[in-house]
Structures are given as C-alpha cells and as structure tokens.
Amino acid sequence: MKSTKKLKPIAAIVGAGRTKFGELWYKNPEELLTEAGIKAMESVDYGLRRKDIQACYFGSFLYQVTNKLALLPGYMARELGMNIPMSNTEAACGSGGSALYNACHGIRAGVYDVVLVGGFEKMTDRSEKILDDLMFAGDSHEFDAGYTFAGLYASMMARYIHDYGDADGGVKCREALAFVTCKNHHHAIGNKYAQFRRDFTVDDVLNSPLVADPIRMLHCSPVSDGAVALVVVSPEVARKYTDTPIYVVGSQQATDDVSISSRESLTGIKATRLATEQVLKRTNMTMRDIQIAEVHDCFTIEETFFLEDSGFCKKGEGWKIIHDSYESFKGSKSKHIPYVNGDKEMVVNPGGGLKADGHPVGATGVRQVYECFKQLRTEAGENQVDKEGLNVALSHNIGGTGGIATVHILMKE
Ligand code: COA
C-alpha cells in the first residue's frame, strides 16, 4: 500500500460540500455556489471560521452567457460576506480542475494556508441555446461547419471504432462503449446528489435516439445545474482542522490545440497523456497504484480514451477491458464494477461520472475531487467503494475535446 510518508503533499483537503445536480431552476448560480461553499466550510471537523479563509478560487465556463452576469468576485463577496482575493478560472469543462490546480499553486508558493475552491454552472436556463454556447470551447471553424460537442466526439468515436474495433462491424466495441453508460448509471444509484439514479441496459443505450452518429442520447452526459466546493489548506495546518485530511500529492496540467483536426490523433487525448504521465512521475506511482478514478466521461468514448491515455491499458485495448467487465458483470449484484487489466484494478467513476451524476461543466472538476475525498474518508455512504486499504484516488478533468487536461492524485495518510 502506498504511503504519503515518502511524498511531500502539495495541499490537503479538509472539507467538501455540494448541491444536487440536475435542473435547479429555483436558484441563481451564485446562490448554488454559496450553498456548496457553506456546506464545505461547515463540514470541517474542528470548525473553520469565515475569517480563516484567505482566498477563493472558482471555476466556471459560461455564466456570462447563460445567466447574464459577470464579475463573479463581486457577487461572491456579497454572498459570502468576505472581502478577500477571489478569482475565476475558465477552461470550459475543465474549469473546476483548473481552479483547484491554481489553488494548489497558491498554497505551494506559500502565499496562502487556507482557501476555498468552488466550481459551478447553471446550464438549463439556456436549454434552447446551450449546445451552441458550449461550442465556445471548440474551434470557430468547427462551429461554422455545424459541429456540436456531440458531433466532435462522434467523429472521434467513429474513428476509434474504425481503427480499433472488432472486425465484425465493431459490434463488440459498440457494446463496450454502451456499457460505460450502464456502469456509470449503476454506480450513481447510491449517490443521493446524482441527476440520474437508475439502471440502463446496453440495449437501452444502443436503441436511444441518435444524436450524432454513432453517439446516441445515452452515450452523452446531460445538461445540468450545480455547484461544488472544497476547503483546501496547506499540509502544515491540516491537522488543525481534521484528523483525516486527504492530501493532494500530485497536481498536473497539460494543454493541446483546441481543434480536433489539428491534433496528432483523433483516437486519444494528448493533454491527458501528458498530464497523467507527469502526475504519476511526480508521485512515483504507476496506474497499478490507482484504486479509484473519477474520469471525464462527457461522452463514453472519453472514458475509453482515458484507460489508454493514462497507460492503464495499451492503445486500442480500452474497449476490450470494458467488454470483459461487461461480460463479468452480467447477473452480478455488485454495487461497483471495477476495470481489471492483469494486476491493475480500478473502480472508475464510483459516483456515476459526468454521465449519471451530471455535468454542470464548471462544477465537474471539483465534483470529481469531492467524490474522491468522500471515498477516501469512507464517507460516501450508500455509494462507498468496498475495498480494503483504499487510499489512492485520481481525478481527471478535461476542457472541450482535450484542449486542456488536469489530473490530481489524492491520498489518505
Ligand atoms: N442521459 C440520460 N438521460 C437523459 C440525458 C442524458 N444525457 N439527457 C436527457 N435525458 C433524459 C431527460 O431526463 C428526460 O427524461 P424524462 O422524460 O424522464 O424527464 C428525457 O431524457 C428527455 O430529456 P430532454 O432534455 O428533452 O433531452 P434532449 O433531447 O433535449 O437532450 C441530449 C439530450 C443528449 C441531446 C443532451 O443531454 C445533451 O446535449 N448532452 C450533451 C451535453 C454536452 O455536450 N455537454 C458538454 C460535453 S463536452
């Protein structure tokens, strides 16, 4: 079992709070963020005074467009009754992970000891226009050509099935890509905050309405509202707030061309590969050490890419690993379905992922870390992963179709 003793933690998480995800029409975005922030502060075991917080790092993508507001620090200063430095990071669907990455820098640099990190988005108020709005995170030529995000990922998924799928028209590969949905919806059943808490079968997925061939409705993450917050502190002060801090031992980010047509490959995400390589190197780990991973599954092909980009399995073999899990799951009653590759075993998206927990884009990266935090502290309730010696988790958050990727590794002492 890995231990934090040989690693120098970057930061520690001592509190976490979130709203439910879904259509939350009755609250403004700043109220959602405040609700999550207050829950995070109140969850700190030995108490946290508002005046302890020295700065806030928020992540959000679209609030100027979806809710016609700007100058988030001004809104949050009013809501939280604070006058401290506050910043907002925009990195599309990767905004939340980027906000935490920036907060870790503030702590690592010694500027702050206690900060609040929050991610939020309110998308359903613009449901008519939201698919166009999301294309701010695509290349303008992609938008002009009529692409949506589902369309962009459909190009990647079609290429993947063509290049790596089975000879039989990719039938098994398509089953595997549908099974990602079934697994993540199954994982969300015990998650009281999730947008969807029901099972789907592979047939349900493959017969759901076509969105952009080969992507069907049930391959997609939904349009969601929600907010999540974390109290992040320096490792030196962590014990003042709790006996069970969860340490951030790795925090890395990488970027790539915004446009899929200019990338080196359509069947993988270079930014994920680089960020994961660096974070594993920094922590002296391999994918064998990762026990749970909250992975960016905006479309099911993206979870498959992660298995390959991270080195959990070889290029082109992700769908086979998923298909084996599918076969072994049939008839099983297990709450979580791990991916297994030789001596590597990892539960991916124990909270349901973007697919079932929901995807309020700016909140997602923070929600992933929230889930890892709860799992490592054995506080995930009905949804707790049943694994002896659980102490290493990874979160993977990307923006757009892979223009940015941020990866964190979290550990219990
Ligand atoms: N997964 C599961 N169920 C979904 C769903 C999804 N992604 N999207 C909608 N539903 C459900 C709704 O809850 C609703 O159920 P109900 O009838 O029981 O209330 C039903 O399907 C119809 O919902 P509706 O909102 O009319 O669906 P829609 O056709 O407008 O939208 C998608 C479906 C797939 C097009 C939409 O979810 C989507 O665009 N997702 C992708 C978002 C995106 O691109 N995000 C950025 C990623 S990078």
Coordinates of N, CA, C and O in Angstrom, one line a residue, residues 125-264:
D125 N -31.1 26.9 -17.8 CA -31.9 28.1 -18.1 C -31.7 28.5 -19.6 O -32.5 29.3 -20.1
R126 N -30.7 27.9 -20.2 CA -30.5 28.2 -21.6 C -30.6 27.0 -22.5 O -29.9 26.8 -23.5
S127 N -31.5 26.1 -22.1 CA -31.5 24.7 -22.7 C -31.7 24.8 -24.2 O -31.2 24.0 -25.0
E128 N -32.4 25.9 -24.7 CA -32.6 26.0 -26.2 C -31.3 26.3 -26.9 O -31.1 25.9 -28.0
K129 N -30.4 27.0 -26.2 CA -29.2 27.5 -26.9 C -27.9 26.9 -26.4 O -26.8 27.2 -26.9
I130 N -28.0 26.0 -25.4 CA -26.8 25.6 -24.7 C -25.8 24.8 -25.6 O -24.6 25.0 -25.4
L131 N -26.4 24.1 -26.6 CA -25.4 23.3 -27.4 C -24.6 24.3 -28.3 O -23.4 24.0 -28.5
D132 N -25.2 25.4 -28.7 CA -24.4 26.4 -29.4 C -23.4 27.1 -28.4 O -22.2 27.3 -28.8
D133 N -23.8 27.4 -27.2 CA -23.0 28.1 -26.2 C -21.8 27.2 -25.9 O -20.6 27.7 -25.8
L134 N -22.0 25.9 -25.8 CA -20.8 25.0 -25.4 C -19.7 25.1 -26.5 O -18.6 24.9 -26.2
M135 N -20.1 25.4 -27.7 CA -19.1 25.5 -28.8 C -18.2 26.7 -28.7 O -17.2 26.8 -29.5
F136 N -18.3 27.5 -27.7 CA -17.3 28.5 -27.4 C -16.0 27.7 -27.1 O -14.9 28.3 -27.3
A137 N -16.1 26.5 -26.7 CA -14.9 25.7 -26.4 C -14.4 24.9 -27.5 O -13.6 24.0 -27.4
G138 N -15.0 25.1 -28.7 CA -14.5 24.5 -29.9 C -13.8 25.5 -30.8 O -13.9 26.7 -30.6
D139 N -13.2 25.0 -31.8 CA -12.5 25.9 -32.8 C -13.7 26.6 -33.6 O -14.7 26.0 -33.9
S140 N -13.5 27.9 -34.0 CA -14.6 28.6 -34.7 C -14.9 27.9 -36.0 O -16.1 27.9 -36.4
H141 N -13.9 27.3 -36.6 CA -14.2 26.6 -37.9 C -15.1 25.4 -37.6 O -16.0 25.0 -38.5
E142 N -14.9 24.7 -36.5 CA -15.8 23.6 -36.2 C -17.2 24.1 -36.0 O -18.1 23.5 -36.4
F143 N -17.4 25.2 -35.3 CA -18.7 25.8 -35.1 C -19.3 26.1 -36.4 O -20.5 25.8 -36.7
D144 N -18.5 26.8 -37.3 CA -19.1 27.2 -38.6 C -19.5 26.0 -39.5 O -20.4 26.1 -40.3
A145 N -18.8 24.9 -39.3 CA -19.1 23.7 -40.0 C -20.3 23.0 -39.5 O -20.7 22.0 -40.0
G146 N -20.9 23.5 -38.4 CA -22.1 22.9 -37.9 C -21.9 21.9 -36.8 O -22.9 21.2 -36.4
Y147 N -20.7 21.8 -36.3 CA -20.4 20.8 -35.2 C -21.1 21.3 -33.9 O -21.1 22.4 -33.6
T148 N -21.5 20.2 -33.1 CA -21.8 20.4 -31.7 C -20.7 19.6 -31.0 O -20.0 18.9 -31.6
F149 N -20.7 19.6 -29.6 CA -19.8 18.7 -28.9 C -20.0 17.3 -29.2 O -19.1 16.5 -29.3
A150 N -21.3 16.9 -29.2 CA -21.6 15.5 -29.5 C -21.1 15.2 -30.9 O -20.5 14.1 -31.1
G151 N -21.2 16.1 -31.9 CA -20.7 15.9 -33.2 C -19.2 15.7 -33.2 O -18.6 14.8 -33.9
L152 N -18.4 16.5 -32.4 CA -17.0 16.4 -32.4 C -16.6 15.0 -31.8 O -15.7 14.3 -32.3
Y153 N -17.2 14.6 -30.7 CA -16.9 13.3 -30.1 C -17.3 12.2 -30.9 O -16.8 11.1 -30.9
A154 N -18.4 12.4 -31.7 CA -18.9 11.4 -32.6 C -17.8 11.1 -33.7 O -17.5 9.9 -34.0
S155 N -17.1 12.1 -34.2 CA -16.0 11.9 -35.2 C -14.9 11.1 -34.5 O -14.3 10.2 -35.1
M156 N -14.6 11.4 -33.2 CA -13.5 10.6 -32.6 C -14.0 9.2 -32.3 O -13.2 8.2 -32.5
M157 N -15.2 9.0 -31.9 CA -15.7 7.6 -31.6 C -15.8 6.8 -32.9 O -15.4 5.6 -32.9
A158 N -16.2 7.4 -34.0 CA -16.3 6.7 -35.3 C -14.9 6.2 -35.7 O -14.7 5.1 -36.1
R159 N -14.0 7.1 -35.5 CA -12.6 6.8 -35.9 C -12.0 5.7 -35.1 O -11.3 4.8 -35.6
Y160 N -12.3 5.7 -33.8 CA -11.9 4.7 -32.8 C -12.4 3.3 -33.2 O -11.7 2.4 -33.3
I161 N -13.7 3.3 -33.5 CA -14.4 2.0 -33.8 C -13.8 1.5 -35.1 O -13.4 0.3 -35.3
H162 N -13.5 2.4 -36.1 CA -12.9 2.0 -37.4 C -11.5 1.5 -37.2 O -11.2 0.5 -37.7
D163 N -10.7 2.2 -36.4 CA -9.3 1.8 -36.3 C -9.1 0.6 -35.4 O -8.2 -0.2 -35.6
Y164 N -9.9 0.5 -34.3 CA -9.5 -0.5 -33.2 C -10.7 -1.5 -32.9 O -10.4 -2.4 -32.2
G165 N -11.9 -1.2 -33.5 CA -13.0 -2.1 -33.2 C -12.8 -3.5 -33.7 O -11.9 -3.7 -34.6
D166 N -13.6 -4.4 -33.3 CA -13.5 -5.8 -33.8 C -14.0 -5.8 -35.3 O -14.7 -5.0 -35.8
A167 N -13.5 -6.9 -36.0 CA -13.7 -7.0 -37.4 C -15.2 -7.1 -37.7 O -15.7 -6.7 -38.8
D168 N -16.0 -7.6 -36.8 CA -17.4 -7.8 -37.0 C -18.2 -6.5 -37.0 O -19.2 -6.3 -36.3
G169 N -17.8 -5.5 -37.8 CA -18.5 -4.2 -37.8 C -18.4 -3.4 -36.5 O -19.2 -2.5 -36.3
G170 N -17.5 -3.8 -35.6 CA -17.3 -3.1 -34.4 C -18.5 -3.4 -33.4 O -18.7 -2.6 -32.5
V171 N -19.2 -4.6 -33.6 CA -20.3 -4.8 -32.7 C -19.9 -4.9 -31.2 O -20.6 -4.2 -30.4
K172 N -18.9 -5.6 -30.9 CA -18.5 -5.7 -29.5 C -17.9 -4.4 -29.0 O -18.1 -4.1 -27.8
C173 N -17.2 -3.7 -29.8 CA -16.7 -2.4 -29.4 C -17.8 -1.4 -29.1 O -17.8 -0.7 -28.1
R174 N -18.9 -1.5 -29.9 CA -20.1 -0.6 -29.6 C -20.7 -1.0 -28.3 O -21.2 -0.2 -27.6
E175 N -20.8 -2.3 -28.1 CA -21.4 -2.8 -26.8 C -20.6 -2.3 -25.6 O -21.1 -1.8 -24.6
A176 N -19.2 -2.3 -25.8 CA -18.4 -1.8 -24.7 C -18.6 -0.3 -24.5 O -18.7 0.1 -23.3
L177 N -18.7 0.4 -25.5 CA -18.9 1.9 -25.4 C -20.3 2.2 -24.8 O -20.4 3.2 -24.1
A178 N -21.2 1.3 -25.0 CA -22.5 1.5 -24.3 C -22.5 1.0 -22.9 O -23.2 1.6 -22.0
F179 N -21.6 0.0 -22.6 CA -21.5 -0.5 -21.2 C -21.0 0.6 -20.3 O -21.3 0.6 -19.1
V180 N -20.2 1.5 -20.8 CA -19.7 2.6 -19.9 C -20.9 3.3 -19.3 O -20.9 3.7 -18.1
T181 N -21.9 3.6 -20.1 CA -23.1 4.2 -19.6 C -23.8 3.4 -18.5 O -24.1 3.9 -17.5
C182 N -23.9 2.1 -18.8 CA -24.6 1.2 -17.8 C -23.9 1.2 -16.5 O -24.5 1.3 -15.4
K183 N -22.5 1.1 -16.6 CA -21.7 1.0 -15.4 C -21.9 2.3 -14.6 O -22.2 2.3 -13.4
N184 N -21.8 3.5 -15.3 CA -21.8 4.7 -14.5 C -23.2 5.0 -14.0 O -23.3 5.5 -12.8
H185 N -24.2 4.7 -14.7 CA -25.6 4.9 -14.1 C -25.8 3.9 -12.9 O -26.4 4.3 -11.9
H186 N -25.2 2.7 -13.0 CA -25.3 1.8 -11.9 C -24.6 2.3 -10.7 O -25.1 2.3 -9.6
H187 N -23.4 2.9 -10.9 CA -22.7 3.5 -9.8 C -23.4 4.7 -9.1 O -23.2 4.9 -7.9
A188 N -24.2 5.4 -9.9 CA -24.9 6.6 -9.3 C -26.1 6.2 -8.5 O -26.7 7.1 -7.8
I189 N -26.5 5.0 -8.5 CA -27.8 4.6 -7.8 C -27.7 5.0 -6.3 O -28.6 5.5 -5.7
G190 N -26.5 4.8 -5.7 CA -26.3 5.2 -4.3 C -25.9 6.6 -4.0 O -25.6 7.0 -2.9
N191 N -25.9 7.4 -5.1 CA -25.4 8.8 -4.9 C -26.6 9.7 -4.8 O -27.2 10.0 -5.8
K192 N -26.9 10.2 -3.6 CA -28.1 11.0 -3.4 C -28.1 12.3 -4.2 O -29.1 13.0 -4.3
Y193 N -26.9 12.8 -4.6 CA -26.9 14.1 -5.3 C -27.0 13.9 -6.8 O -27.0 14.9 -7.5
A194 N -27.0 12.7 -7.3 CA -26.8 12.5 -8.8 C -28.1 12.9 -9.5 O -29.2 12.8 -9.0
Q195 N -27.9 13.4 -10.7 CA -29.0 13.8 -11.6 C -29.9 12.6 -12.0 O -31.1 12.7 -12.0
F196 N -29.2 11.4 -12.3 CA -30.0 10.2 -12.7 C -29.6 9.1 -11.8 O -28.4 8.8 -11.6
R197 N -30.6 8.4 -11.2 CA -30.3 7.3 -10.3 C -31.1 6.0 -10.7 O -31.9 5.5 -10.0
R198 N -30.8 5.6 -12.0 CA -31.5 4.4 -12.4 C -30.6 3.6 -13.4 O -29.7 4.2 -14.0
D199 N -30.8 2.3 -13.5 CA -30.0 1.5 -14.3 C -30.5 1.6 -15.8 O -31.7 1.8 -16.1
F200 N -29.6 1.4 -16.7 CA -29.9 1.2 -18.1 C -29.2 0.0 -18.6 O -28.1 -0.4 -18.1
T201 N -29.7 -0.7 -19.6 CA -29.1 -1.8 -20.3 C -28.3 -1.4 -21.5 O -28.6 -0.3 -22.0
V202 N -27.4 -2.3 -22.0 CA -26.7 -2.0 -23.2 C -27.7 -1.7 -24.4 O -27.6 -0.8 -25.2
D203 N -28.8 -2.5 -24.4 CA -29.8 -2.3 -25.4 C -30.5 -1.0 -25.3 O -30.8 -0.3 -26.3
D204 N -30.8 -0.5 -24.1 CA -31.4 0.8 -23.9 C -30.5 1.9 -24.6 O -30.9 2.8 -25.2
V205 N -29.1 1.7 -24.3 CA -28.2 2.7 -24.9 C -28.2 2.7 -26.4 O -28.4 3.7 -27.1
L206 N -28.1 1.4 -26.9 CA -28.0 1.3 -28.4 C -29.3 1.6 -29.1 O -29.2 1.8 -30.3
N207 N -30.4 1.6 -28.4 CA -31.7 2.0 -29.0 C -32.1 3.4 -28.7 O -33.2 3.8 -29.0
S208 N -31.3 4.1 -27.9 CA -31.7 5.5 -27.5 C -31.6 6.4 -28.8 O -30.9 6.0 -29.7
P209 N -32.3 7.6 -28.8 CA -32.3 8.4 -30.0 C -30.8 8.8 -30.5 O -30.0 9.1 -29.6
L210 N -30.7 8.8 -31.8 CA -29.4 9.1 -32.3 C -29.2 10.6 -32.2 O -30.0 11.4 -32.5
V211 N -28.0 11.0 -31.7 CA -27.7 12.5 -31.5 C -26.7 12.9 -32.7 O -27.0 13.8 -33.4
A212 N -25.6 12.2 -32.8 CA -24.6 12.4 -33.9 C -23.9 11.1 -34.1 O -23.1 10.7 -33.3
D213 N -24.3 10.4 -35.2 CA -23.8 9.0 -35.4 C -22.3 8.9 -35.2 O -21.6 9.7 -35.7
P214 N -21.8 7.9 -34.4 CA -22.5 6.9 -33.7 C -22.9 7.2 -32.2 O -23.3 6.3 -31.5
I215 N -22.9 8.5 -31.9 CA -23.3 8.8 -30.5 C -24.9 8.9 -30.4 O -25.5 9.6 -31.1
R216 N -25.4 8.2 -29.4 CA -26.8 8.2 -29.0 C -27.0 9.0 -27.7 O -26.0 9.2 -27.0
M217 N -28.3 9.3 -27.5 CA -28.5 10.1 -26.3 C -27.9 9.5 -25.0 O -27.3 10.2 -24.2
L218 N -28.0 8.2 -24.9 CA -27.5 7.6 -23.6 C -25.9 7.4 -23.6 O -25.4 6.9 -22.6
H219 N -25.3 7.9 -24.7 CA -23.8 7.9 -24.6 C -23.4 9.3 -24.0 O -22.2 9.5 -23.8
C220 N -24.3 10.2 -23.9 CA -24.0 11.6 -23.6 C -24.1 11.9 -22.1 O -25.1 11.4 -21.5
S221 N -23.3 12.8 -21.6 CA -23.6 13.4 -20.3 C -24.7 14.4 -20.5 O -24.9 14.8 -21.6
P222 N -25.5 14.7 -19.4 CA -26.6 15.6 -19.6 C -26.3 17.1 -19.5 O -25.1 17.4 -19.2
V223 N -27.3 17.9 -19.7 CA -27.2 19.3 -19.4 C -27.6 19.5 -18.0 O -28.7 19.0 -17.6
S224 N -26.8 20.2 -17.2 CA -27.1 20.2 -15.7 C -26.8 21.5 -15.0 O -26.0 22.4 -15.6
D225 N -27.3 21.7 -13.9 CA -27.0 22.9 -13.0 C -26.4 22.2 -11.7 O -26.8 21.1 -11.3
G226 N -25.5 23.0 -11.1 CA -25.0 22.5 -9.8 C -23.7 23.2 -9.4 O -23.1 23.9 -10.2
A227 N -23.3 23.0 -8.2 CA -22.1 23.6 -7.6 C -21.4 22.7 -6.6 O -22.1 21.9 -5.9
V228 N -20.1 22.8 -6.5 CA -19.4 22.0 -5.5 C -18.2 22.9 -4.9 O -17.7 23.8 -5.6
A229 N -17.9 22.6 -3.7 CA -16.8 23.4 -3.1 C -15.9 22.6 -2.2 O -16.4 21.5 -1.6
L230 N -14.7 23.0 -2.0 CA -13.7 22.3 -1.2 C -13.0 23.3 -0.3 O -12.7 24.4 -0.8
V231 N -12.7 22.9 0.9 CA -11.7 23.7 1.7 C -10.4 23.1 1.6 O -10.2 21.9 1.9
V232 N -9.4 23.9 1.0 CA -8.1 23.3 0.7 C -7.1 24.1 1.6 O -7.1 25.4 1.6
V233 N -6.2 23.4 2.2 CA -5.3 24.1 3.2 C -3.9 23.6 2.9 O -3.7 22.6 2.2
S234 N -2.9 24.2 3.5 CA -1.5 23.8 3.4 C -1.4 22.5 4.3 O -2.0 22.4 5.4
P235 N -0.5 21.6 3.9 CA -0.3 20.4 4.7 C 0.1 20.7 6.2 O -0.3 20.0 7.1
E236 N 0.8 21.8 6.3 CA 1.3 22.1 7.7 C 0.1 22.5 8.7 O 0.2 22.2 9.9
V237 N -1.0 23.0 8.2 CA -2.1 23.4 9.1 C -3.2 22.4 9.1 O -4.2 22.5 9.8
A238 N -3.1 21.3 8.2 CA -4.3 20.4 8.0 C -4.8 19.9 9.3 O -6.0 19.8 9.5
R239 N -3.9 19.4 10.2 CA -4.3 18.8 11.5 C -5.1 19.7 12.4 O -5.7 19.2 13.4
K240 N -5.0 21.0 12.2 CA -5.7 21.9 13.0 C -7.2 21.8 12.7 O -8.1 22.1 13.5
Y241 N -7.5 21.3 11.5 CA -8.9 21.3 11.0 C -9.6 19.9 11.1 O -10.8 19.8 11.2
T242 N -8.7 18.8 11.0 CA -9.3 17.5 11.0 C -8.2 16.5 11.3 O -7.0 16.7 11.1
D243 N -8.7 15.3 11.8 CA -7.7 14.2 11.9 C -7.6 13.4 10.7 O -6.7 12.5 10.6
T244 N -8.5 13.6 9.7 CA -8.4 12.8 8.5 C -8.3 13.7 7.2 O -9.2 13.7 6.4
P245 N -7.2 14.4 7.1 CA -7.1 15.2 5.9 C -6.9 14.3 4.7 O -6.3 13.2 4.8
I246 N -7.3 14.7 3.5 CA -7.0 14.0 2.3 C -5.9 14.9 1.5 O -6.2 16.0 1.2
Y247 N -4.8 14.3 1.3 CA -3.7 15.1 0.7 C -3.7 15.1 -0.8 O -4.0 14.0 -1.4
V248 N -3.4 16.2 -1.4 CA -3.2 16.3 -2.8 C -1.7 16.1 -3.0 O -0.9 16.9 -2.6
V249 N -1.4 14.9 -3.5 CA 0.1 14.6 -3.7 C 0.6 14.9 -5.1 O 1.8 14.9 -5.3
G250 N -0.4 15.0 -6.0 CA 0.0 15.4 -7.4 C -1.0 16.3 -8.0 O -2.2 16.1 -7.8
S251 N -0.6 17.3 -8.8 CA -1.5 18.2 -9.5 C -0.8 18.6 -10.7 O 0.2 19.4 -10.7
Q252 N -1.2 18.2 -11.9 CA -0.5 18.5 -13.1 C -1.5 18.9 -14.2 O -2.7 18.4 -14.2
Q253 N -1.1 19.7 -15.1 CA -1.9 20.1 -16.2 C -1.2 20.1 -17.5 O 0.0 20.4 -17.5
A254 N -1.9 19.8 -18.6 CA -1.2 19.9 -19.9 C -2.3 20.4 -20.9 O -3.5 20.4 -20.6
T255 N -1.8 21.0 -22.0 CA -2.7 21.6 -23.0 C -2.4 21.1 -24.4 O -1.4 20.4 -24.6
D256 N -3.4 21.4 -25.3 CA -3.2 20.9 -26.7 C -4.0 21.8 -27.6 O -4.9 22.6 -27.1
D257 N -3.8 21.7 -28.9 CA -4.6 22.5 -29.9 C -6.1 22.4 -29.6 O -6.6 21.2 -29.4
V258 N -6.8 23.5 -29.7 CA -8.3 23.4 -29.4 C -9.0 22.6 -30.5 O -10.1 22.1 -30.2
S259 N -8.5 22.5 -31.7 CA -9.2 22.0 -32.8 C -8.8 20.5 -33.0 O -7.7 20.1 -33.1
I260 N -9.9 19.6 -33.1 CA -9.5 18.2 -33.3 C -8.8 17.9 -34.6 O -8.0 17.0 -34.7
S261 N -9.0 18.7 -35.6 CA -8.4 18.5 -36.9 C -6.9 18.8 -36.9 O -6.2 18.3 -37.8
S262 N -6.4 19.5 -35.9 CA -5.0 19.8 -35.8 C -4.2 19.0 -34.8 O -3.1 19.2 -34.6
R263 N -4.9 18.0 -34.3 CA -4.3 17.1 -33.3 C -3.5 16.0 -33.9 O -3.8 15.6 -35.1
E264 N -2.6 15.4 -33.1 CA -1.8 14.3 -33.7 C -2.6 13.1 -33.9 O -2.3 12.2 -34.7

